[in-house]
Amino acid sequence: MCREEREIYTVPARGWSAIFLDVGDTIKVVNTYGGQVVDTWAFNAEDIHEHMSMEHSRVSIMKLIPGVGDVLVTNKRRPILSFVEDTTSGEHDTLVAACDCYRYEHLSGSLDHDNCTANLASALASLGQPARSTPSPLNLFMSVPVGEGGALLFVASPTKAGQYVSLRAEMRSLIVMSACPQDITAVNAHEPCDVHYMVI
Amino acid sequence: MCREEREIYTVPARGWSAIFLDVGDTIKVVNTYGGQVVDTWAFNAEDIHEHMSMEHSRVSIMKLIPGVGDVLVTNKRRPILSFVEDTTSGEHDTLVAACDCYRYEHLSGSLDHDNCTANLASALASLGQPARSTPSPLNLFMSVPVGEGGALLFVASPTKAGQYVSLRAEMRSLIVMSACPQDITAVNAHEPCDVHYMVI
């Protein structure tokens, strides 16, 4: 195993990290302290207009939540990330928009709060990409139980410290992750934390 | 009742129709022959970057499918359409992407098929708007049962001839509707039909 394969990257609590993956690279996202949601986006590295899409992926896998063996697709219905490993209980979310300043305005009365939408915009800006629309994210480790009549609930992420998922790139991809800064609803157990990842 | 209030517009089978609504206008979408899915988009008439968003609306209403009394919101989490009347059994969909050429390529081997994504692009182009990303639509009259473990199923629309929904504009809006041309899966009972609407 070479040094690059072992390098550990941090998605800082409330912040973001971005990395390019080649075809066949696998990113392992570790919930280091447990209970942290990670909003995750993937873009075709050659064409940022093509991106992982939850509404297209749900049709491709014919279920709400991807699991090991499932392939997430882009808005052109092409494979972009495969779910290859998951040591959690399998609770992730494809239904919920990234948090944004408007969400915090509704929750707290103030627009001034770190948020996943701004984190994505910062990540893309750091790569010279203009602010664009925000694709609906893959919310790793987020638990949104669907109850009677399709009722949704936000509960604390059940992911335990050290549990992880691994995703393999099916095209050359730009991955952006945001360690969700939501500290008003229960989703991060009210205490956003760092997570870590490596490429293997 | 004046003439404008009675005017009946057609969304032609496999085609599209677009209309501007003022605040307080209500659009009544009638499933004239039954069994027809209508992919529906709403945009802020003053800023096309702001549009009705299924991933934001699900958070706002905390359920998968909107019903009477629910308010659909934009990607800025502002009310855009209120669900004011529904004579169907209440089966609609917020989970599934608009069909597109890639979907038909997967289903039939050919890209050459009418599709809701192209219909939206044509509608916007007719108004001088460049092709943009395709927001996830509100699929009126579409039935996508969610089963055990979040499994999704496509079944024929159960909407009967003459059943309708009414939606009230909460901001000045551009509404685009596509009478879904899907004739390979069951969703339109394999026979796309016209639907009609009026503004009241």
Short mmCIF file of C-alpha atoms in Angstrom, two decimals:
data_model
loop_
_atom_site.label_atom_id
_atom_site.label_comp_id
_atom_site.label_asym_id
_atom_site.label_seq_id
_atom_site.Cartn_x
_atom_site.Cartn_y
_atom_site.Cartn_z
CA MET A 1 0.00 0.00 0.00
CA CYS A 2 1.52 3.33 -1.00
CA ARG A 3 1.36 6.55 0.97
CA GLU A 4 -1.38 8.07 -1.23
CA GLU A 5 -3.62 5.13 -0.52
CA ARG A 6 -3.38 5.79 3.19
CA GLU A 7 -3.77 9.54 3.19
CA ILE A 8 -6.57 10.63 5.48
CA TYR A 9 -8.55 13.74 4.61
CA THR A 10 -10.85 15.71 6.89
CA VAL A 11 -14.27 17.17 6.22
CA PRO A 12 -14.27 19.70 9.05
CA ALA A 13 -17.37 20.05 11.19
CA ARG A 14 -19.71 22.56 9.46
CA GLY A 15 -17.30 22.72 6.53
CA TRP A 16 -16.55 20.97 3.24
CA SER A 17 -13.94 19.02 1.34
CA ALA A 18 -13.63 18.17 -2.36
CA ILE A 19 -11.58 15.59 -4.24
CA PHE A 20 -11.27 14.26 -7.78
CA LEU A 21 -11.61 10.52 -8.29
CA ASP A 22 -10.46 8.50 -11.28
CA VAL A 23 -12.57 5.66 -12.62
CA GLY A 24 -12.21 2.74 -10.21
CA ASP A 25 -11.07 4.86 -7.24
CA THR A 26 -13.02 4.09 -4.08
CA ILE A 27 -13.71 6.73 -1.46
CA LYS A 28 -14.22 5.49 2.08
CA VAL A 29 -16.16 7.99 4.21
CA VAL A 30 -15.74 7.33 7.92
CA ASN A 31 -18.15 8.70 10.53
CA THR A 32 -15.28 9.24 12.93
CA TYR A 33 -17.23 10.33 15.99
CA GLY A 34 -20.61 8.93 14.99
CA GLY A 35 -23.92 10.67 14.36
CA GLN A 36 -22.73 13.05 11.64
CA VAL A 37 -24.62 13.53 8.37
CA VAL A 38 -22.52 14.10 5.23
CA ASP A 39 -24.22 15.79 2.29
CA THR A 40 -22.47 14.33 -0.75
CA TRP A 41 -22.40 15.43 -4.38
CA ALA A 42 -20.66 13.94 -7.40
CA PHE A 43 -20.05 15.70 -10.70
CA ASN A 44 -18.66 14.46 -14.00
CA ALA A 45 -15.12 15.89 -13.79
CA GLU A 46 -15.22 16.75 -17.51
CA ASP A 47 -18.67 18.40 -17.49
CA ILE A 48 -20.06 19.92 -14.31
CA HIS A 49 -23.55 20.05 -15.87
CA GLU A 50 -23.67 16.27 -15.46
CA HIS A 51 -24.03 15.32 -11.80
CA MET A 52 -25.27 12.57 -9.52
CA SER A 53 -29.05 12.86 -9.29
CA MET A 54 -31.22 11.44 -6.55
CA GLU A 55 -34.41 11.60 -8.64
CA HIS A 56 -32.77 9.68 -11.49
CA SER A 57 -31.01 7.25 -9.11
CA ARG A 58 -34.27 6.33 -7.36
CA VAL A 59 -35.65 5.22 -10.74
CA SER A 60 -32.47 3.33 -11.54
CA ILE A 61 -32.41 1.38 -8.25
CA MET A 62 -36.22 1.41 -7.75
CA LYS A 63 -35.93 2.16 -4.04
CA LEU A 64 -35.58 5.15 -1.73
CA ILE A 65 -32.22 4.37 -0.17
CA PRO A 66 -29.19 2.93 -1.97
CA GLY A 67 -27.29 0.05 -0.43
CA VAL A 68 -24.33 -2.18 -1.25
CA GLY A 69 -24.44 -3.25 -4.89
CA ASP A 70 -26.50 -0.27 -6.03
CA VAL A 71 -25.27 2.18 -8.64
CA LEU A 72 -26.06 5.88 -8.41
CA VAL A 73 -26.55 7.64 -11.73
CA THR A 74 -26.32 11.14 -13.15
CA ASN A 75 -28.95 13.40 -14.67
CA LYS A 76 -27.96 11.65 -17.94
CA ARG A 77 -28.70 8.29 -16.25
CA ARG A 78 -25.06 7.19 -16.46
CA PRO A 79 -23.36 5.37 -13.56
CA ILE A 80 -21.23 7.72 -11.45
CA LEU A 81 -20.83 6.08 -8.01
CA SER A 82 -21.31 2.49 -6.88
CA PHE A 83 -22.14 1.66 -3.30
CA VAL A 84 -19.54 -1.02 -2.51
CA GLU A 85 -19.39 -1.20 1.29
CA ASP A 86 -21.51 -0.07 4.22
CA THR A 87 -20.85 -0.95 7.86
CA THR A 88 -23.74 1.20 9.14
CA SER A 89 -27.31 0.02 9.60
CA GLY A 90 -27.94 1.30 6.06
CA GLU A 91 -29.79 4.48 6.94
CA HIS A 92 -29.05 7.20 4.39
CA ASP A 93 -31.29 9.74 2.72
CA THR A 94 -32.13 10.76 -0.85
CA LEU A 95 -35.28 12.79 -0.10
CA VAL A 96 -34.15 15.94 1.65
CA ALA A 97 -32.66 19.10 0.13
CA ALA A 98 -29.34 20.41 1.40
CA CYS A 99 -29.80 22.87 4.24
CA ASP A 100 -29.46 26.51 3.19
CA CYS A 101 -29.71 30.01 4.63
CA TYR A 102 -33.50 29.98 4.11
CA ARG A 103 -33.86 26.80 6.17
CA TYR A 104 -32.06 28.43 9.09
CA GLU A 105 -34.08 31.60 8.70
CA HIS A 106 -37.22 29.49 9.16
CA LEU A 107 -35.74 27.59 12.11
CA SER A 108 -34.03 30.44 13.97
CA GLY A 109 -35.02 33.74 12.39
CA SER A 110 -31.50 34.35 11.09
CA LEU A 111 -30.03 33.71 7.64
CA ASP A 112 -26.54 33.72 9.13
CA HIS A 113 -25.68 30.05 9.70
CA ASP A 114 -23.21 27.68 8.05
CA ASN A 115 -25.10 25.53 5.57
CA CYS A 116 -24.50 22.70 3.11
CA THR A 117 -25.69 24.68 0.07
CA ALA A 118 -23.12 27.42 0.77
CA ASN A 119 -20.49 24.75 1.41
CA LEU A 120 -21.09 23.28 -2.06
CA ALA A 121 -20.92 26.76 -3.61
CA SER A 122 -17.62 27.43 -1.78
CA ALA A 123 -16.18 24.12 -2.96
CA LEU A 124 -17.10 24.82 -6.59
CA ALA A 125 -15.88 28.43 -6.35
CA SER A 126 -12.51 27.17 -5.07
CA LEU A 127 -12.25 25.25 -8.36
CA GLY A 128 -13.19 28.27 -10.45
CA GLN A 129 -16.76 27.10 -11.06
CA PRO A 130 -19.50 29.72 -10.83
CA ALA A 131 -22.33 29.20 -8.36
CA ARG A 132 -24.87 26.89 -9.99
CA SER A 133 -28.09 25.19 -8.96
CA THR A 134 -27.72 22.75 -6.08
CA PRO A 135 -28.46 19.13 -7.00
CA SER A 136 -30.36 17.22 -4.35
CA PRO A 137 -27.58 15.57 -2.31
CA LEU A 138 -26.96 12.00 -1.20
CA ASN A 139 -27.23 12.48 2.55
CA LEU A 140 -24.92 9.80 3.90
CA PHE A 141 -25.68 8.62 7.45
CA MET A 142 -28.93 10.63 7.58
CA SER A 143 -31.99 8.88 8.96
CA VAL A 144 -35.37 10.03 7.61
CA PRO A 145 -37.91 7.34 8.53
CA VAL A 146 -40.93 7.13 6.21
CA GLY A 147 -44.07 6.40 8.22
CA GLU A 148 -47.75 5.83 7.61
CA GLY A 149 -49.08 7.75 4.63
CA GLY A 150 -45.56 8.79 3.61
CA ALA A 151 -44.99 10.96 6.70
CA LEU A 152 -41.33 11.94 7.15
CA LEU A 153 -39.44 12.31 10.40
CA PHE A 154 -36.03 13.80 11.20
CA VAL A 155 -34.17 11.77 13.82
CA ALA A 156 -30.58 11.72 15.04
CA SER A 157 -28.22 9.83 12.77
CA PRO A 158 -27.87 6.31 14.19
CA THR A 159 -24.37 5.87 12.74
CA LYS A 160 -21.81 4.85 15.35
CA ALA A 161 -18.24 6.11 15.64
CA GLY A 162 -16.01 4.42 13.09
CA GLN A 163 -18.77 3.13 10.82
CA TYR A 164 -18.24 3.93 7.17
CA VAL A 165 -19.42 3.62 3.58
CA SER A 166 -17.30 3.08 0.48
CA LEU A 167 -18.27 4.40 -2.94
CA ARG A 168 -16.48 3.57 -6.20
CA ALA A 169 -16.23 6.09 -9.02
CA GLU A 170 -17.72 4.84 -12.29
CA MET A 171 -16.58 7.95 -14.18
CA ARG A 172 -13.89 10.54 -13.48
CA SER A 173 -15.65 12.53 -10.78
CA LEU A 174 -15.46 15.55 -8.57
CA ILE A 175 -16.78 14.64 -5.13
CA VAL A 176 -17.90 17.38 -2.73
CA MET A 177 -18.83 16.56 0.86
CA SER A 178 -20.30 18.83 3.52
CA ALA A 179 -20.28 17.87 7.20
CA CYS A 180 -23.80 19.13 7.81
CA PRO A 181 -23.87 22.08 10.25
CA GLN A 182 -27.48 21.45 11.27
CA ASP A 183 -27.52 22.01 15.06
CA ILE A 184 -31.19 22.98 15.50
CA THR A 185 -33.00 19.82 14.38
CA ALA A 186 -31.92 16.41 15.66
CA VAL A 187 -30.17 15.10 12.55
CA ASN A 188 -26.59 15.48 13.85
CA ALA A 189 -27.57 14.99 17.51
CA HIS A 190 -27.20 18.80 17.79
CA GLU A 191 -23.39 18.62 17.63
CA PRO A 192 -21.80 18.73 14.17
CA CYS A 193 -18.44 16.91 14.05
CA ASP A 194 -15.54 16.29 11.69
CA VAL A 195 -15.62 13.21 9.47
CA HIS A 196 -12.70 11.69 7.60
CA TYR A 197 -12.18 9.95 4.29
CA MET A 198 -9.56 8.22 2.24
CA VAL A 199 -9.21 7.06 -1.33
CA ILE A 200 -8.32 3.41 -1.78
CA MET B 1 -68.02 34.41 -14.44
CA CYS B 2 -66.17 36.07 -17.33
CA ARG B 3 -64.99 34.38 -20.50
CA GLU B 4 -61.34 34.17 -19.36
CA GLU B 5 -62.40 32.26 -16.29
CA ARG B 6 -64.01 29.58 -18.44
CA GLU B 7 -61.34 29.19 -21.09
CA ILE B 8 -60.22 25.58 -21.40
CA TYR B 9 -56.64 24.87 -22.41
CA THR B 10 -55.23 21.57 -23.68
CA VAL B 11 -52.02 19.82 -22.77
CA PRO B 12 -51.80 17.62 -25.85
CA ALA B 13 -50.90 13.95 -25.43
CA ARG B 14 -47.07 13.68 -25.44
CA GLY B 15 -46.84 17.47 -25.56
CA TRP B 16 -46.74 20.50 -23.28
CA SER B 17 -48.51 23.70 -22.35
CA ALA B 18 -47.36 26.72 -20.34
CA ILE B 19 -49.24 29.54 -18.65
CA PHE B 20 -48.50 32.47 -16.36
CA LEU B 21 -50.48 32.73 -13.13
CA ASP B 22 -50.91 35.79 -10.96
CA VAL B 23 -50.90 35.52 -7.18
CA GLY B 24 -54.22 33.98 -6.14
CA ASP B 25 -55.01 32.44 -9.55
CA THR B 26 -56.00 28.79 -9.26
CA ILE B 27 -55.23 26.28 -11.99
CA LYS B 28 -57.55 23.29 -12.24
CA VAL B 29 -55.91 20.35 -14.03
CA VAL B 30 -58.45 17.82 -15.26
CA ASN B 31 -57.53 14.24 -16.15
CA THR B 32 -60.00 14.28 -19.01
CA TYR B 33 -59.76 10.65 -20.10
CA GLY B 34 -58.24 9.25 -16.88
CA GLY B 35 -54.93 7.52 -16.28
CA GLN B 36 -52.66 10.32 -17.58
CA VAL B 37 -49.62 11.55 -15.65
CA VAL B 38 -48.86 15.28 -15.87
CA ASP B 39 -45.29 16.36 -15.07
CA THR B 40 -45.69 19.84 -13.61
CA TRP B 41 -43.17 22.61 -13.00
CA ALA B 42 -43.59 26.07 -11.51
CA PHE B 43 -41.11 28.93 -11.79
CA ASN B 44 -41.03 32.36 -10.21
CA ALA B 45 -42.21 34.47 -13.17
CA GLU B 46 -39.71 37.20 -12.25
CA ASP B 47 -36.69 34.90 -11.75
CA ILE B 48 -36.52 31.55 -13.50
CA HIS B 49 -33.69 30.47 -11.19
CA GLU B 50 -36.28 30.15 -8.44
CA HIS B 51 -38.56 27.19 -9.05
CA MET B 52 -40.81 24.72 -7.25
CA SER B 53 -38.60 22.07 -5.66
CA MET B 54 -39.70 18.61 -4.61
CA GLU B 55 -36.71 18.12 -2.25
CA HIS B 56 -37.47 21.39 -0.47
CA SER B 57 -41.24 20.80 -0.49
CA ARG B 58 -40.89 17.37 1.14
CA VAL B 59 -39.11 19.06 4.07
CA SER B 60 -41.73 21.79 4.22
CA ILE B 61 -44.70 19.39 4.32
CA MET B 62 -42.80 16.52 6.02
CA LYS B 63 -44.34 13.89 3.79
CA LEU B 64 -43.76 12.28 0.41
CA ILE B 65 -46.96 13.31 -1.35
CA PRO B 66 -48.70 16.68 -1.06
CA GLY B 67 -52.43 16.82 -0.46
CA VAL B 68 -55.14 19.42 0.06
CA GLY B 69 -53.91 22.13 2.42
CA ASP B 70 -50.23 21.59 1.67
CA VAL B 71 -48.02 24.32 0.25
CA LEU B 72 -45.28 23.53 -2.24
CA VAL B 73 -42.17 25.67 -1.97
CA THR B 74 -39.30 26.81 -4.16
CA ASN B 75 -35.58 26.20 -3.90
CA LYS B 76 -35.61 29.37 -1.74
CA ARG B 77 -38.24 27.69 0.48
CA ARG B 78 -40.91 30.25 -0.45
CA PRO B 79 -44.52 29.21 -1.11
CA ILE B 80 -45.26 28.93 -4.83
CA LEU B 81 -48.31 26.62 -5.21
CA SER B 82 -50.95 25.55 -2.70
CA PHE B 83 -52.85 22.31 -3.13
CA VAL B 84 -56.44 23.47 -2.73
CA GLU B 85 -58.58 20.69 -4.21
CA ASP B 86 -58.12 17.05 -5.21
CA THR B 87 -60.93 14.76 -6.37
CA THR B 88 -58.54 11.83 -7.06
CA SER B 89 -57.53 9.19 -4.55
CA GLY B 90 -54.54 11.44 -3.74
CA GLU B 91 -51.87 9.50 -5.59
CA HIS B 92 -49.23 11.84 -6.97
CA ASP B 93 -45.45 11.59 -7.08
CA THR B 94 -42.51 13.71 -5.96
CA LEU B 95 -39.79 11.05 -6.22
CA VAL B 96 -39.27 10.37 -9.89
CA ALA B 97 -37.27 12.41 -12.42
CA ALA B 98 -38.94 13.58 -15.61
CA CYS B 99 -38.52 11.06 -18.43
CA ASP B 100 -35.80 11.98 -20.91
CA CYS B 101 -34.11 10.63 -24.03
CA TYR B 102 -31.72 8.57 -21.88
CA ARG B 103 -34.64 6.85 -20.14
CA TYR B 104 -36.09 5.77 -23.47
CA GLU B 105 -32.68 4.68 -24.70
CA HIS B 106 -32.51 2.33 -21.69
CA LEU B 107 -36.07 1.09 -22.21
CA SER B 108 -36.13 0.73 -26.00
CA GLY B 109 -32.62 1.21 -27.37
CA SER B 110 -33.55 4.47 -29.08
CA LEU B 111 -33.05 8.06 -27.92
CA ASP B 112 -35.77 9.20 -30.31
CA HIS B 113 -38.94 9.42 -28.20
CA ASP B 114 -41.03 12.33 -26.98
CA ASN B 115 -40.12 13.04 -23.35
CA CYS B 116 -41.05 15.37 -20.51
CA THR B 117 -37.55 16.85 -20.17
CA ALA B 118 -37.55 17.93 -23.84
CA ASN B 119 -41.10 19.23 -23.41
CA LEU B 120 -39.96 21.50 -20.57
CA ALA B 121 -37.01 22.69 -22.65
CA SER B 122 -39.36 23.45 -25.59
CA ALA B 123 -41.72 25.36 -23.31
CA LEU B 124 -38.91 27.48 -21.89
CA ALA B 125 -37.37 28.01 -25.34
CA SER B 126 -40.74 29.27 -26.62
CA LEU B 127 -40.47 31.98 -23.95
CA GLY B 128 -36.91 32.87 -24.91
CA GLN B 129 -35.36 31.05 -21.96
CA PRO B 130 -32.22 29.03 -22.64
CA ALA B 131 -32.19 25.32 -21.81
CA ARG B 132 -31.44 24.97 -18.10
CA SER B 133 -31.26 22.13 -15.63
CA THR B 134 -34.53 20.25 -15.14
CA PRO B 135 -36.01 20.56 -11.66
CA SER B 136 -37.52 17.36 -10.33
CA PRO B 137 -41.21 17.67 -11.32
CA LEU B 138 -44.44 17.32 -9.39
CA ASN B 139 -45.88 14.29 -11.15
CA LEU B 140 -49.61 14.83 -10.83
CA PHE B 141 -51.76 11.68 -11.01
CA MET B 142 -48.67 9.39 -10.95
CA SER B 143 -48.78 6.40 -8.63
CA VAL B 144 -45.45 5.20 -7.23
CA PRO B 145 -46.24 2.92 -4.28
CA VAL B 146 -43.48 2.72 -1.65
CA GLY B 147 -43.21 -0.84 -0.34
CA GLU B 148 -41.20 -2.78 2.21
CA GLY B 149 -37.68 -1.40 2.64
CA GLY B 150 -38.47 1.64 0.50
CA ALA B 151 -38.96 -0.40 -2.70
CA LEU B 152 -40.61 1.62 -5.48
CA LEU B 153 -43.07 0.38 -8.06
CA PHE B 154 -44.43 1.96 -11.24
CA VAL B 155 -48.13 1.25 -11.72
CA ALA B 156 -50.82 2.65 -14.00
CA SER B 157 -52.24 5.96 -12.83
CA PRO B 158 -55.44 5.20 -10.91
CA THR B 159 -56.96 8.59 -11.75
CA LYS B 160 -60.40 8.29 -13.35
CA ALA B 161 -61.76 10.38 -16.23
CA GLY B 162 -62.81 13.81 -15.03
CA GLN B 163 -60.95 13.76 -11.73
CA TYR B 164 -58.87 16.86 -11.10
CA VAL B 165 -56.59 18.81 -8.80
CA SER B 166 -56.56 22.57 -8.21
CA LEU B 167 -53.42 24.50 -7.30
CA ARG B 168 -53.32 28.16 -6.24
CA ALA B 169 -50.37 30.39 -7.14
CA GLU B 170 -48.70 31.93 -4.09
CA MET B 171 -46.35 34.04 -6.25
CA ARG B 172 -46.55 35.17 -9.85
CA SER B 173 -45.62 31.93 -11.59
CA LEU B 174 -44.88 30.31 -14.88
CA ILE B 175 -46.48 26.87 -14.93
CA VAL B 176 -45.28 24.24 -17.43
CA MET B 177 -47.12 20.93 -17.80
CA SER B 178 -46.15 17.91 -19.88
CA ALA B 179 -48.67 15.15 -20.66
CA CYS B 180 -46.17 12.37 -20.09
CA PRO B 181 -45.44 10.39 -23.29
CA GLN B 182 -44.32 7.28 -21.41
CA ASP B 183 -45.85 4.36 -23.36
CA ILE B 184 -43.37 1.61 -22.43
CA THR B 185 -43.83 1.38 -18.64
CA ALA B 186 -47.32 1.19 -17.13
CA VAL B 187 -47.59 4.72 -15.75
CA ASN B 188 -50.02 6.06 -18.39
CA ALA B 189 -51.64 2.66 -19.01
CA HIS B 190 -49.51 2.58 -22.21
CA GLU B 191 -51.70 5.18 -23.92
CA PRO B 192 -50.76 8.86 -23.41
CA CYS B 193 -53.79 11.17 -23.67
CA ASP B 194 -54.65 14.87 -23.70
CA VAL B 195 -55.48 16.57 -20.42
CA HIS B 196 -57.17 19.94 -19.98
CA TYR B 197 -56.91 22.84 -17.57
CA MET B 198 -58.48 26.13 -16.75
CA VAL B 199 -57.61 29.11 -14.57
CA ILE B 200 -60.25 30.14 -12.06
#
